[in-house]
PDB file of C-alpha atoms in Angstrom:
ATOM      1  CA  MET A1404     -41.069  -2.970 -27.002  1.00 53.00           C
ATOM      2  CA  PRO A1405     -42.561  -3.111 -23.452  1.00 56.00           C
ATOM      3  CA  ARG A1406     -41.311  -5.852 -21.118  1.00 52.00           C
ATOM      4  CA  MET A1407     -44.693  -7.606 -20.959  1.00 50.00           C
ATOM      5  CA  GLN A1408     -44.858  -7.898 -24.753  1.00 51.00           C
ATOM      6  CA  ARG A1409     -41.410  -9.501 -24.737  1.00 58.00           C
ATOM      7  CA  GLY A1410     -42.577 -12.106 -22.224  1.00 57.00           C
ATOM      8  CA  LEU A1411     -40.617 -10.580 -19.349  1.00 65.00           C
ATOM      9  CA  PRO A1412     -42.124  -9.988 -15.888  1.00 70.00           C
ATOM     10  CA  GLN A1413     -43.060  -6.460 -14.922  1.00 83.00           C
ATOM     11  CA  LYS A1414     -40.560  -5.053 -12.444  1.00 90.00           C
ATOM     12  CA  MET A1415     -42.180  -4.224  -9.099  1.00 92.00           C
ATOM     13  CA  PRO A1416     -40.617  -1.590  -6.839  1.00 94.00           C
ATOM     14  CA  ILE A1417     -40.235  -2.466  -3.160  1.00 95.00           C
ATOM     15  CA  LYS A1418     -42.509  -0.188  -1.160  1.00 92.00           C
ATOM     16  CA  GLY A1419     -40.691   2.631   0.589  1.00 95.00           C
ATOM     17  CA  VAL A1420     -37.252   1.802  -0.877  1.00 97.00           C
ATOM     18  CA  LYS A1421     -35.525   4.442  -3.019  1.00 97.00           C
ATOM     19  CA  HIS A1422     -32.531   2.448  -4.293  1.00 98.00           C
ATOM     20  CA  ILE A1423     -31.754  -1.276  -4.437  1.00 98.00           C
ATOM     21  CA  ILE A1424     -28.295  -2.635  -5.144  1.00 98.00           C
ATOM     22  CA  ALA A1425     -27.032  -6.201  -5.294  1.00 97.00           C
ATOM     23  CA  VAL A1426     -23.654  -7.399  -4.078  1.00 97.00           C
ATOM     24  CA  ALA A1427     -22.716 -10.412  -6.175  1.00 95.00           C
ATOM     25  CA  SER A1428     -19.906 -12.745  -7.146  1.00 90.00           C
ATOM     26  CA  GLY A1429     -19.625 -15.588  -9.574  1.00 83.00           C
ATOM     27  CA  LYS A1430     -17.900 -17.801  -7.006  1.00 83.00           C
ATOM     28  CA  GLY A1431     -18.476 -18.543  -3.338  1.00 86.00           C
ATOM     29  CA  GLY A1432     -15.851 -17.948  -0.686  1.00 85.00           C
ATOM     30  CA  VAL A1433     -14.641 -14.573  -1.937  1.00 91.00           C
ATOM     31  CA  GLY A1434     -16.001 -12.579   1.029  1.00 91.00           C
ATOM     32  CA  LYS A1435     -19.151 -11.253  -0.621  1.00 95.00           C
ATOM     33  CA  SER A1436     -21.353 -11.398   2.496  1.00 96.00           C
ATOM     34  CA  THR A1437     -18.718  -9.703   4.655  1.00 96.00           C
ATOM     35  CA  THR A1438     -18.444  -7.025   1.982  1.00 97.00           C
ATOM     36  CA  SER A1439     -22.247  -6.639   1.850  1.00 97.00           C
ATOM     37  CA  VAL A1440     -22.485  -6.164   5.617  1.00 98.00           C
ATOM     38  CA  ASN A1441     -19.652  -3.669   5.942  1.00 97.00           C
ATOM     39  CA  LEU A1442     -20.754  -1.775   2.841  1.00 98.00           C
ATOM     40  CA  ALA A1443     -24.284  -1.456   4.234  1.00 98.00           C
ATOM     41  CA  LEU A1444     -22.973  -0.304   7.621  1.00 98.00           C
ATOM     42  CA  ALA A1445     -20.566   2.185   6.067  1.00 98.00           C
ATOM     43  CA  ILE A1446     -23.365   3.730   3.986  1.00 98.00           C
ATOM     44  CA  ALA A1447     -25.625   3.833   7.052  1.00 98.00           C
ATOM     45  CA  GLY A1448     -22.804   5.676   8.805  1.00 97.00           C
ATOM     46  CA  MET A1449     -23.053   8.336   6.092  1.00 97.00           C
ATOM     47  CA  GLY A1450     -26.589   9.145   7.229  1.00 96.00           C
ATOM     48  CA  LYS A1451     -28.569   6.937   4.858  1.00 98.00           C
ATOM     49  CA  ARG A1452     -31.415   4.659   5.960  1.00 98.00           C
ATOM     50  CA  VAL A1453     -30.205   1.213   4.951  1.00 98.00           C
ATOM     51  CA  GLY A1454     -31.641  -2.286   4.853  1.00 98.00           C
ATOM     52  CA  LEU A1455     -29.867  -5.576   4.189  1.00 98.00           C
ATOM     53  CA  LEU A1456     -31.545  -8.523   2.474  1.00 97.00           C
ATOM     54  CA  ASP A1457     -29.898 -11.956   2.540  1.00 96.00           C
ATOM     55  CA  ALA A1458     -30.955 -13.612  -0.732  1.00 94.00           C
ATOM     56  CA  ASP A1459     -28.919 -16.764  -0.138  1.00 92.00           C
ATOM     57  CA  ILE A1460     -31.690 -19.248   0.707  1.00 90.00           C
ATOM     58  CA  PHE A1461     -29.394 -22.261   1.174  1.00 90.00           C
ATOM     59  CA  GLY A1462     -26.489 -20.628   2.985  1.00 88.00           C
ATOM     60  CA  PRO A1463     -27.612 -17.448   4.755  1.00 93.00           C
ATOM     61  CA  SER A1464     -24.782 -15.579   6.470  1.00 94.00           C
ATOM     62  CA  ILE A1465     -26.362 -12.298   7.528  1.00 96.00           C
ATOM     63  CA  PRO A1466     -27.759 -13.509  10.893  1.00 95.00           C
ATOM     64  CA  ARG A1467     -24.285 -14.464  12.147  1.00 96.00           C
ATOM     65  CA  LEU A1468     -22.500 -11.497  10.600  1.00 97.00           C
ATOM     66  CA  MET A1469     -25.030  -9.019  12.016  1.00 97.00           C
ATOM     67  CA  ASN A1470     -25.382 -10.826  15.378  1.00 96.00           C
ATOM     68  CA  LEU A1471     -29.128 -11.323  14.947  1.00 96.00           C
ATOM     69  CA  SER A1472     -31.378 -14.253  15.790  1.00 93.00           C
ATOM     70  CA  GLY A1473     -35.031 -14.978  16.374  1.00 91.00           C
ATOM     71  CA  GLU A1474     -38.097 -15.210  14.185  1.00 92.00           C
ATOM     72  CA  PRO A1475     -39.420 -11.986  12.636  1.00 94.00           C
ATOM     73  CA  GLU A1476     -42.767 -10.681  13.817  1.00 92.00           C
ATOM     74  CA  LEU A1477     -45.652 -10.125  11.413  1.00 92.00           C
ATOM     75  CA  THR A1478     -47.466  -6.854  10.852  1.00 87.00           C
ATOM     76  CA  GLY A1479     -51.016  -6.852  12.148  1.00 76.00           C
ATOM     77  CA  THR A1480     -52.888  -6.179   8.919  1.00 76.00           C
ATOM     78  CA  GLU A1481     -50.990  -7.520   5.905  1.00 78.00           C
ATOM     79  CA  ASP A1482     -48.957 -10.322   7.523  1.00 85.00           C
ATOM     80  CA  ARG A1483     -45.715  -8.821   6.288  1.00 93.00           C
ATOM     81  CA  LEU A1484     -42.408  -9.764   7.905  1.00 95.00           C
ATOM     82  CA  VAL A1485     -40.860  -7.147  10.176  1.00 96.00           C
ATOM     83  CA  PRO A1486     -37.070  -6.938   9.727  1.00 97.00           C
ATOM     84  CA  LEU A1487     -34.708  -7.451  12.646  1.00 97.00           C
ATOM     85  CA  THR A1488     -32.379  -4.532  13.309  1.00 97.00           C
ATOM     86  CA  ASN A1489     -28.842  -4.184  14.601  1.00 98.00           C
ATOM     87  CA  PHE A1490     -26.230  -1.428  14.273  1.00 97.00           C
ATOM     88  CA  GLY A1491     -28.961   0.756  12.778  1.00 97.00           C
ATOM     89  CA  VAL A1492     -29.514  -1.491   9.738  1.00 98.00           C
ATOM     90  CA  LYS A1493     -32.732  -3.443   9.109  1.00 98.00           C
ATOM     91  CA  CYS A1494     -32.116  -7.062   8.084  1.00 98.00           C
ATOM     92  CA  MET A1495     -34.084  -9.950   6.619  1.00 97.00           C
ATOM     93  CA  SER A1496     -32.802 -13.453   5.964  1.00 95.00           C
ATOM     94  CA  MET A1497     -33.956 -17.024   5.487  1.00 93.00           C
ATOM     95  CA  GLY A1498     -31.700 -17.668   8.465  1.00 92.00           C
ATOM     96  CA  PHE A1499     -34.297 -16.001  10.718  1.00 93.00           C
ATOM     97  CA  LEU A1500     -36.932 -18.499   9.602  1.00 86.00           C
ATOM     98  CA  VAL A1501     -34.945 -21.742  10.006  1.00 82.00           C
ATOM     99  CA  GLY A1502     -32.405 -22.907  12.588  1.00 73.00           C
ATOM    100  CA  GLU A1503     -28.746 -22.049  12.059  1.00 75.00           C
ATOM    101  CA  GLU A1504     -27.835 -25.721  11.553  1.00 77.00           C
ATOM    102  CA  ALA A1505     -31.041 -26.723   9.750  1.00 73.00           C
ATOM    103  CA  PRO A1506     -30.501 -27.434   6.041  1.00 79.00           C
ATOM    104  CA  VAL A1507     -32.906 -25.984   3.501  1.00 79.00           C
ATOM    105  CA  VAL A1508     -33.608 -29.056   1.353  1.00 77.00           C
ATOM    106  CA  TRP A1509     -35.931 -27.561  -1.239  1.00 76.00           C
ATOM    107  CA  ARG A1510     -36.483 -27.833  -4.958  1.00 77.00           C
ATOM    108  CA  GLY A1511     -36.664 -24.825  -7.224  1.00 77.00           C
ATOM    109  CA  LEU A1512     -40.333 -23.927  -6.802  1.00 82.00           C
ATOM    110  CA  MET A1513     -40.071 -23.754  -3.013  1.00 86.00           C
ATOM    111  CA  VAL A1514     -36.910 -21.663  -3.266  1.00 85.00           C
ATOM    112  CA  MET A1515     -38.590 -19.199  -5.619  1.00 88.00           C
ATOM    113  CA  LYS A1516     -41.613 -18.958  -3.310  1.00 89.00           C
ATOM    114  CA  ALA A1517     -39.368 -18.131  -0.362  1.00 90.00           C
ATOM    115  CA  LEU A1518     -37.485 -15.582  -2.456  1.00 91.00           C
ATOM    116  CA  GLN A1519     -40.735 -13.903  -3.484  1.00 91.00           C
ATOM    117  CA  GLN A1520     -41.677 -13.580   0.196  1.00 91.00           C
ATOM    118  CA  LEU A1521     -38.320 -12.019   1.033  1.00 93.00           C
ATOM    119  CA  LEU A1522     -38.619  -9.596  -1.873  1.00 91.00           C
ATOM    120  CA  HIS A1523     -42.244  -8.507  -1.593  1.00 92.00           C
ATOM    121  CA  GLN A1524     -43.585  -9.400   1.853  1.00 94.00           C
ATOM    122  CA  VAL A1525     -41.187  -7.546   4.137  1.00 95.00           C
ATOM    123  CA  GLU A1526     -42.170  -4.292   5.853  1.00 96.00           C
ATOM    124  CA  TRP A1527     -39.004  -2.257   5.320  1.00 96.00           C
ATOM    125  CA  GLY A1528     -40.544   1.111   6.063  1.00 95.00           C
ATOM    126  CA  GLU A1529     -38.749   4.044   4.443  1.00 97.00           C
ATOM    127  CA  LEU A1530     -35.260   3.193   3.180  1.00 98.00           C
ATOM    128  CA  ASP A1531     -32.776   5.160   1.129  1.00 98.00           C
ATOM    129  CA  LEU A1532     -31.015   1.950   0.148  1.00 98.00           C
ATOM    130  CA  LEU A1533     -31.593  -1.797   0.275  1.00 98.00           C
ATOM    131  CA  VAL A1534     -28.446  -3.902  -0.133  1.00 98.00           C
ATOM    132  CA  ILE A1535     -29.089  -7.446  -1.381  1.00 98.00           C
ATOM    133  CA  ASP A1536     -26.462 -10.036  -0.505  1.00 97.00           C
ATOM    134  CA  MET A1537     -26.722 -12.435  -3.448  1.00 95.00           C
ATOM    135  CA  PRO A1538     -25.825 -16.134  -3.434  1.00 92.00           C
ATOM    136  CA  PRO A1539     -22.858 -17.105  -5.598  1.00 89.00           C
ATOM    137  CA  GLY A1540     -23.369 -18.021  -9.227  1.00 86.00           C
ATOM    138  CA  THR A1541     -25.636 -16.912 -12.063  1.00 84.00           C
ATOM    139  CA  GLY A1542     -28.757 -19.002 -11.492  1.00 85.00           C
ATOM    140  CA  ASP A1543     -32.460 -18.648 -10.724  1.00 88.00           C
ATOM    141  CA  THR A1544     -32.066 -16.288  -7.781  1.00 91.00           C
ATOM    142  CA  GLN A1545     -29.927 -13.795  -9.681  1.00 92.00           C
ATOM    143  CA  LEU A1546     -32.236 -13.908 -12.688  1.00 91.00           C
ATOM    144  CA  THR A1547     -35.407 -13.542 -10.604  1.00 92.00           C
ATOM    145  CA  ILE A1548     -34.099 -10.563  -8.647  1.00 94.00           C
ATOM    146  CA  SER A1549     -32.701  -8.771 -11.690  1.00 93.00           C
ATOM    147  CA  GLN A1550     -35.925  -9.249 -13.677  1.00 91.00           C
ATOM    148  CA  GLN A1551     -38.519  -8.622 -10.965  1.00 92.00           C
ATOM    149  CA  ILE A1552     -37.261  -5.606  -9.030  1.00 95.00           C
ATOM    150  CA  PRO A1553     -35.640  -2.369 -10.251  1.00 96.00           C
ATOM    151  CA  LEU A1554     -31.973  -2.655  -9.332  1.00 97.00           C
ATOM    152  CA  SER A1555     -30.016   0.588  -9.326  1.00 97.00           C
ATOM    153  CA  GLY A1556     -26.862  -1.428  -9.862  1.00 97.00           C
ATOM    154  CA  VAL A1557     -24.678  -4.307  -8.763  1.00 98.00           C
ATOM    155  CA  VAL A1558     -21.312  -4.466  -7.009  1.00 98.00           C
ATOM    156  CA  ILE A1559     -19.137  -7.381  -8.117  1.00 96.00           C
ATOM    157  CA  VAL A1560     -16.806  -8.890  -5.494  1.00 96.00           C
ATOM    158  CA  SER A1561     -13.817 -11.049  -6.404  1.00 94.00           C
ATOM    159  CA  THR A1562     -10.420 -12.025  -5.123  1.00 91.00           C
ATOM    160  CA  PRO A1563      -7.385 -11.378  -7.375  1.00 92.00           C
ATOM    161  CA  GLN A1564      -7.111 -15.114  -8.108  1.00 91.00           C
ATOM    162  CA  ASP A1565      -7.652 -16.204 -11.717  1.00 91.00           C
ATOM    163  CA  ILE A1566     -10.071 -18.989 -10.756  1.00 91.00           C
ATOM    164  CA  ALA A1567     -12.333 -16.465  -9.015  1.00 92.00           C
ATOM    165  CA  LEU A1568     -12.027 -13.918 -11.803  1.00 93.00           C
ATOM    166  CA  ILE A1569     -13.296 -16.412 -14.401  1.00 93.00           C
ATOM    167  CA  ASP A1570     -16.593 -16.614 -12.523  1.00 93.00           C
ATOM    168  CA  ALA A1571     -16.634 -12.896 -11.740  1.00 94.00           C
ATOM    169  CA  ARG A1572     -16.585 -12.227 -15.482  1.00 94.00           C
ATOM    170  CA  LYS A1573     -19.568 -14.557 -15.887  1.00 94.00           C
ATOM    171  CA  GLY A1574     -21.424 -12.616 -13.214  1.00 94.00           C
ATOM    172  CA  VAL A1575     -20.686  -9.304 -14.930  1.00 95.00           C
ATOM    173  CA  ASN A1576     -21.861 -10.634 -18.282  1.00 95.00           C
ATOM    174  CA  MET A1577     -25.075 -12.030 -16.787  1.00 94.00           C
ATOM    175  CA  PHE A1578     -26.041  -8.679 -15.278  1.00 95.00           C
ATOM    176  CA  LYS A1579     -25.183  -6.926 -18.530  1.00 95.00           C
ATOM    177  CA  LYS A1580     -27.515  -9.303 -20.384  1.00 94.00           C
ATOM    178  CA  VAL A1581     -30.428  -8.354 -18.123  1.00 93.00           C
ATOM    179  CA  ASN A1582     -29.543  -4.647 -18.335  1.00 94.00           C
ATOM    180  CA  VAL A1583     -28.521  -4.127 -14.713  1.00 96.00           C
ATOM    181  CA  PRO A1584     -25.857  -1.398 -14.333  1.00 96.00           C
ATOM    182  CA  ILE A1585     -22.513  -2.550 -12.930  1.00 97.00           C
ATOM    183  CA  LEU A1586     -21.483  -0.082 -10.232  1.00 98.00           C
ATOM    184  CA  GLY A1587     -17.986  -1.510 -10.121  1.00 97.00           C
ATOM    185  CA  VAL A1588     -15.654  -4.215  -8.856  1.00 97.00           C
ATOM    186  CA  VAL A1589     -14.316  -4.751  -5.328  1.00 96.00           C
ATOM    187  CA  GLN A1590     -11.072  -6.666  -4.974  1.00 94.00           C
ATOM    188  CA  ASN A1591     -11.373  -8.566  -1.702  1.00 92.00           C
ATOM    189  CA  MET A1592      -8.394 -10.297  -0.051  1.00 90.00           C
ATOM    190  CA  SER A1593      -6.187  -8.125  -2.250  1.00 88.00           C
ATOM    191  CA  LEU A1594      -3.206  -8.851  -0.044  1.00 84.00           C
ATOM    192  CA  HIS A1595      -2.480 -10.506   3.290  1.00 84.00           C
ATOM    193  CA  VAL A1596      -1.320  -8.396   6.215  1.00 76.00           C
ATOM    194  CA  CYS A1597       0.537 -10.243   8.951  1.00 79.00           C
ATOM    195  CA  PRO A1598      -1.102  -9.333  12.293  1.00 76.00           C
ATOM    196  CA  LYS A1599       2.287  -9.493  14.082  1.00 79.00           C
ATOM    197  CA  CYS A1600       4.737  -7.742  11.796  1.00 83.00           C
ATOM    198  CA  SER A1601       2.383  -6.079   9.259  1.00 78.00           C
ATOM    199  CA  HIS A1602       4.279  -7.681   6.372  1.00 80.00           C
ATOM    200  CA  GLU A1603       2.189  -7.629   3.191  1.00 81.00           C
ATOM    201  CA  SER A1604       2.048 -10.529   0.729  1.00 86.00           C
ATOM    202  CA  HIS A1605      -0.153 -11.131  -2.322  1.00 84.00           C
ATOM    203  CA  ILE A1606      -1.122 -14.727  -1.607  1.00 82.00           C
ATOM    204  CA  PHE A1607      -3.986 -14.739  -4.164  1.00 83.00           C
ATOM    205  CA  GLY A1608      -2.120 -12.804  -6.839  1.00 79.00           C
ATOM    206  CA  ASP A1609      -1.554  -9.127  -7.384  1.00 85.00           C
ATOM    207  CA  GLY A1610      -4.203  -6.814  -8.857  1.00 88.00           C
ATOM    208  CA  GLY A1611      -6.185  -9.361 -10.855  1.00 90.00           C
ATOM    209  CA  ALA A1612      -9.626  -7.885 -10.127  1.00 93.00           C
ATOM    210  CA  GLU A1613      -8.433  -4.354 -10.895  1.00 94.00           C
ATOM    211  CA  ARG A1614      -7.029  -5.482 -14.251  1.00 95.00           C
ATOM    212  CA  THR A1615     -10.249  -7.355 -15.023  1.00 95.00           C
ATOM    213  CA  ALA A1616     -12.317  -4.262 -14.255  1.00 96.00           C
ATOM    214  CA  LYS A1617     -10.174  -2.241 -16.650  1.00 96.00           C
ATOM    215  CA  GLU A1618     -10.406  -4.896 -19.372  1.00 96.00           C
ATOM    216  CA  MET A1619     -14.212  -4.995 -19.051  1.00 96.00           C
ATOM    217  CA  ASP A1620     -14.491  -1.187 -18.938  1.00 97.00           C
ATOM    218  CA  LEU A1621     -15.818  -1.202 -15.362  1.00 97.00           C
ATOM    219  CA  ASP A1622     -15.060   1.069 -12.446  1.00 97.00           C
ATOM    220  CA  PHE A1623     -12.715  -0.305  -9.808  1.00 97.00           C
ATOM    221  CA  LEU A1624     -14.222   0.495  -6.402  1.00 97.00           C
ATOM    222  CA  GLY A1625     -11.287  -0.482  -4.223  1.00 96.00           C
ATOM    223  CA  ASP A1626      -9.274  -3.094  -2.342  1.00 94.00           C
ATOM    224  CA  VAL A1627      -9.947  -4.854   0.936  1.00 93.00           C
ATOM    225  CA  ALA A1628      -6.968  -6.621   2.462  1.00 89.00           C
ATOM    226  CA  LEU A1629      -7.100 -10.085   4.010  1.00 89.00           C
ATOM    227  CA  HIS A1630      -6.594  -9.709   7.761  1.00 85.00           C
ATOM    228  CA  SER A1631      -7.395 -12.058  10.613  1.00 86.00           C
ATOM    229  CA  GLU A1632      -9.160  -9.291  12.554  1.00 89.00           C
ATOM    230  CA  ILE A1633     -11.837  -8.875   9.860  1.00 91.00           C
ATOM    231  CA  CYS A1634     -12.507 -12.620   9.933  1.00 91.00           C
ATOM    232  CA  GLN A1635     -12.544 -12.920  13.729  1.00 93.00           C
ATOM    233  CA  LEU A1636     -14.845  -9.950  14.227  1.00 95.00           C
ATOM    234  CA  SER A1637     -17.196 -11.183  11.495  1.00 95.00           C
ATOM    235  CA  ASP A1638     -17.520 -14.583  13.148  1.00 94.00           C
ATOM    236  CA  LYS A1639     -18.414 -12.854  16.429  1.00 95.00           C
ATOM    237  CA  GLY A1640     -21.115 -10.747  14.779  1.00 96.00           C
ATOM    238  CA  GLN A1641     -19.084  -7.580  15.290  1.00 97.00           C
ATOM    239  CA  PRO A1642     -18.521  -6.128  11.797  1.00 96.00           C
ATOM    240  CA  VAL A1643     -15.268  -4.236  11.580  1.00 96.00           C
ATOM    241  CA  VAL A1644     -16.926  -1.008  10.400  1.00 97.00           C
ATOM    242  CA  VAL A1645     -18.778  -0.639  13.719  1.00 96.00           C
ATOM    243  CA  SER A1646     -16.420  -2.463  16.082  1.00 96.00           C
ATOM    244  CA  ARG A1647     -13.178  -0.869  14.800  1.00 95.00           C
ATOM    245  CA  PRO A1648     -14.382   2.415  13.273  1.00 95.00           C
ATOM    246  CA  GLN A1649     -10.903   3.989  13.220  1.00 94.00           C
ATOM    247  CA  SER A1650      -9.084   0.992  11.743  1.00 93.00           C
ATOM    248  CA  LYS A1651      -7.464   0.750   8.337  1.00 90.00           C
ATOM    249  CA  HIS A1652      -9.872  -2.089   7.505  1.00 91.00           C
ATOM    250  CA  THR A1653     -12.824   0.249   8.028  1.00 95.00           C
ATOM    251  CA  GLU A1654     -11.175   2.815   5.765  1.00 96.00           C
ATOM    252  CA  TYR A1655     -11.293   0.271   2.915  1.00 95.00           C
ATOM    253  CA  TYR A1656     -15.045  -0.163   3.254  1.00 97.00           C
ATOM    254  CA  LYS A1657     -15.747   3.538   3.772  1.00 97.00           C
ATOM    255  CA  ALA A1658     -13.855   4.401   0.597  1.00 97.00           C
ATOM    256  CA  ILE A1659     -15.873   1.844  -1.377  1.00 98.00           C
ATOM    257  CA  ALA A1660     -19.122   3.033   0.221  1.00 98.00           C
ATOM    258  CA  SER A1661     -18.355   6.635  -0.725  1.00 97.00           C
ATOM    259  CA  LYS A1662     -17.928   5.658  -4.382  1.00 97.00           C
ATOM    260  CA  VAL A1663     -21.189   3.690  -4.370  1.00 98.00           C
ATOM    261  CA  VAL A1664     -23.103   6.577  -2.748  1.00 98.00           C
ATOM    262  CA  ASN A1665     -21.710   9.042  -5.292  1.00 97.00           C
ATOM    263  CA  LYS A1666     -22.976   6.802  -8.089  1.00 96.00           C
ATOM    264  CA  LEU A1667     -26.454   6.448  -6.578  1.00 97.00           C
ATOM    265  CA  TRP A1668     -26.731  10.055  -5.423  1.00 95.00           C
ATOM    266  CA  PRO A1669     -24.723  12.386  -7.669  1.00 87.00           C
ATOM    267  CA  SER A1670     -23.750  15.514  -5.740  1.00 74.00           C
ATOM    268  CA  LYS A1671     -26.705  17.602  -6.957  1.00 56.00           C
ATOM    269  CA  ASP A1672     -29.203  14.866  -6.015  1.00 57.00           C
ATOM    270  CA  ALA A1673     -27.531  14.295  -2.652  1.00 50.00           C
ATOM    271  CA  MET A1674     -27.841  18.003  -1.804  1.00 45.00           C
ATOM    272  CA  SER A1675     -31.567  18.002  -2.584  1.00 50.00           C
ATOM    273  CA  GLU A1676     -32.358  15.088  -0.202  1.00 54.00           C
TER     274      GLU A1676
END
């Protein structure tokens, strides 16, 4: 039965965008935004035209992580927002429209209106991929995005800790319910690497996200270790993928990006583009 007959909204493609993926987690604080940024940059480094949409209305992180500020310009004819660009990736965020320390104190209808503008009133141009950095949880924003635009898939980010994995499972099950493909699971903060002696310790547990992926019959996309350099560079707006391109940390993200690209563009399709 067609979506409209079932009372579901018709999915609207985003003009000029070939693929859209979401990066999501059930719980906040697991490094989802840092993963979104470095994943987008790693895929851009593979020759794809990439955009990054910050869908977290209340706590946007992309402006700081991508070292961008200022209010977007409007196109002359349709009053569409023009993304800000850094490191070769086009970005849009609620953080460009309000001050960094200004709270967004809105009820649901205002939030949904802002989300609609971010989804459908941005002039992305031609993109191979739009990466959407989702807010944590399984609420209105996740449901609206998954029901209103054609997502090629979602990447689930979690730490190995049981308390994070409980919510990661909820996120997986929500996207399954709305028929969004799960591209796989990223295990962030998989282990801690001492910056002085390089000793490794599993401070959040060992392999929990990988086991969960296996139990839920999902692909495991890879590990990203917890290291102070990733955190420090992120806070400075210098993502590790571009500021330390030869580092081991960058290798983590490039390996994950390669798996995502292979899922979106199987080898035969990739050769034809």
